[in-house]
PDB file of C-alpha atoms in Angstrom:
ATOM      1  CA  UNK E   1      -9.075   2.941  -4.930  1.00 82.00           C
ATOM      2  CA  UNK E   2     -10.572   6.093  -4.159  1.00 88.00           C
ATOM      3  CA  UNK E   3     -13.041   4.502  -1.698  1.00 90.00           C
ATOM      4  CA  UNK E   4      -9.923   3.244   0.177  1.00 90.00           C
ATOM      5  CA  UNK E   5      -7.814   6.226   0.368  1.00 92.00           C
ATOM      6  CA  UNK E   6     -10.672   8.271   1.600  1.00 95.00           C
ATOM      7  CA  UNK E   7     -10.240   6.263   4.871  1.00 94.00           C
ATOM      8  CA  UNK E   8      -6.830   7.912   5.111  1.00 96.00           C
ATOM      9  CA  UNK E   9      -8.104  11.421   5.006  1.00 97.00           C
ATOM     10  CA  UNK E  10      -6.345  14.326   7.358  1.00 97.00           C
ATOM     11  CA  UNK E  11      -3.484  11.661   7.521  1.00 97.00           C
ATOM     12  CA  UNK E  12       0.164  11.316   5.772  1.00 97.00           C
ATOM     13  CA  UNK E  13       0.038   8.120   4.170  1.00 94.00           C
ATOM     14  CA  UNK E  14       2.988   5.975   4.037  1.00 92.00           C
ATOM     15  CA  UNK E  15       4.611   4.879   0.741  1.00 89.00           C
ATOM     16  CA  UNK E  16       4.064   3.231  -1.076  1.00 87.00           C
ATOM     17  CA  UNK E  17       0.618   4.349  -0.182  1.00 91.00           C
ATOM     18  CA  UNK E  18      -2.430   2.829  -0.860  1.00 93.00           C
ATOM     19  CA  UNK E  19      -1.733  -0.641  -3.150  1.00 89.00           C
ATOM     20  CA  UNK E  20      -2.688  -4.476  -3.228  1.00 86.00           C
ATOM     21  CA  UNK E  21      -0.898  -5.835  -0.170  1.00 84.00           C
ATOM     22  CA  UNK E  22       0.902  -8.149  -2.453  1.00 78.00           C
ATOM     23  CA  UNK E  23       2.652  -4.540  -3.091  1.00 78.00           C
ATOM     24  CA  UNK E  24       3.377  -3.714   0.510  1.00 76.00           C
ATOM     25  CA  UNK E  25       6.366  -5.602   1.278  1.00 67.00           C
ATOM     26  CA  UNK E  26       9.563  -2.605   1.510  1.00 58.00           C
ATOM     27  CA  UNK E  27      11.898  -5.422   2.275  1.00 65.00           C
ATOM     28  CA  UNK E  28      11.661  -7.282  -0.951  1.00 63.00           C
ATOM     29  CA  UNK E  29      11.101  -4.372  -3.649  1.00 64.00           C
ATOM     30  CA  UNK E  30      13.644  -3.743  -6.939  1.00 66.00           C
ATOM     31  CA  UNK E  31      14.421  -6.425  -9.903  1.00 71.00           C
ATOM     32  CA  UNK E  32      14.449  -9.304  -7.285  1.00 71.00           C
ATOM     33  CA  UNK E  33      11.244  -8.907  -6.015  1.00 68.00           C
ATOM     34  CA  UNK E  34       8.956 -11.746  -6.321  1.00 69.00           C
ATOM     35  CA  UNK E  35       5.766 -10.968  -8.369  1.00 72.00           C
ATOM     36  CA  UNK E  36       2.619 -10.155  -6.607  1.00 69.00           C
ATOM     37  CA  UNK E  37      -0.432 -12.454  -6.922  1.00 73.00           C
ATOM     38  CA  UNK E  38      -3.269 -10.994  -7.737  1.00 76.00           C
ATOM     39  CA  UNK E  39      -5.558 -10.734  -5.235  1.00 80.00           C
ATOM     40  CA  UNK E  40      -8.363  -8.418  -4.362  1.00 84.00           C
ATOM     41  CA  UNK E  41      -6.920  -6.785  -1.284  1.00 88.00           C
ATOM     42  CA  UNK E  42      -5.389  -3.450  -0.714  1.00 89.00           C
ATOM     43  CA  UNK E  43      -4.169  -1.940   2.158  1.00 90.00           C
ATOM     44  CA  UNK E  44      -2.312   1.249   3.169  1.00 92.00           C
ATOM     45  CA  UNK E  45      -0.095   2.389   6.549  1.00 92.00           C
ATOM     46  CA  UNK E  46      -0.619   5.961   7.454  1.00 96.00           C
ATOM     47  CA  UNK E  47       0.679   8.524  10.466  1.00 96.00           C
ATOM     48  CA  UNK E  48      -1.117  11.450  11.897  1.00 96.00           C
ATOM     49  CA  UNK E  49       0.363  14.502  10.993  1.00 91.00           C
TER      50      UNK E  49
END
């Protein structure tokens, strides 16, 4: 994960930061959410400061 977030450096990442993009989906989070599949993917949205 390191490897990943290091591409974000000098930037404010986004939350939920860097996770599997299974993970990314703000809309559908809490007890209702479905689960993620595993996949080998992660992802991460950032802003410049």
């Amino acid at each position: 994960m390191a490897r990943i977030e290091a591409f974000f450096d000098g930037l404010e990442l986004v939350e939920p930061g860097v996770v599997s993009v299974p993970l990314w989906r703000p809309e559908e989070s809490g007890a209702d959410a479905p689960a993620p599949a595993p996949i080998g993917q992660h992802g991460g949205l950032a802003r410049k400061p």
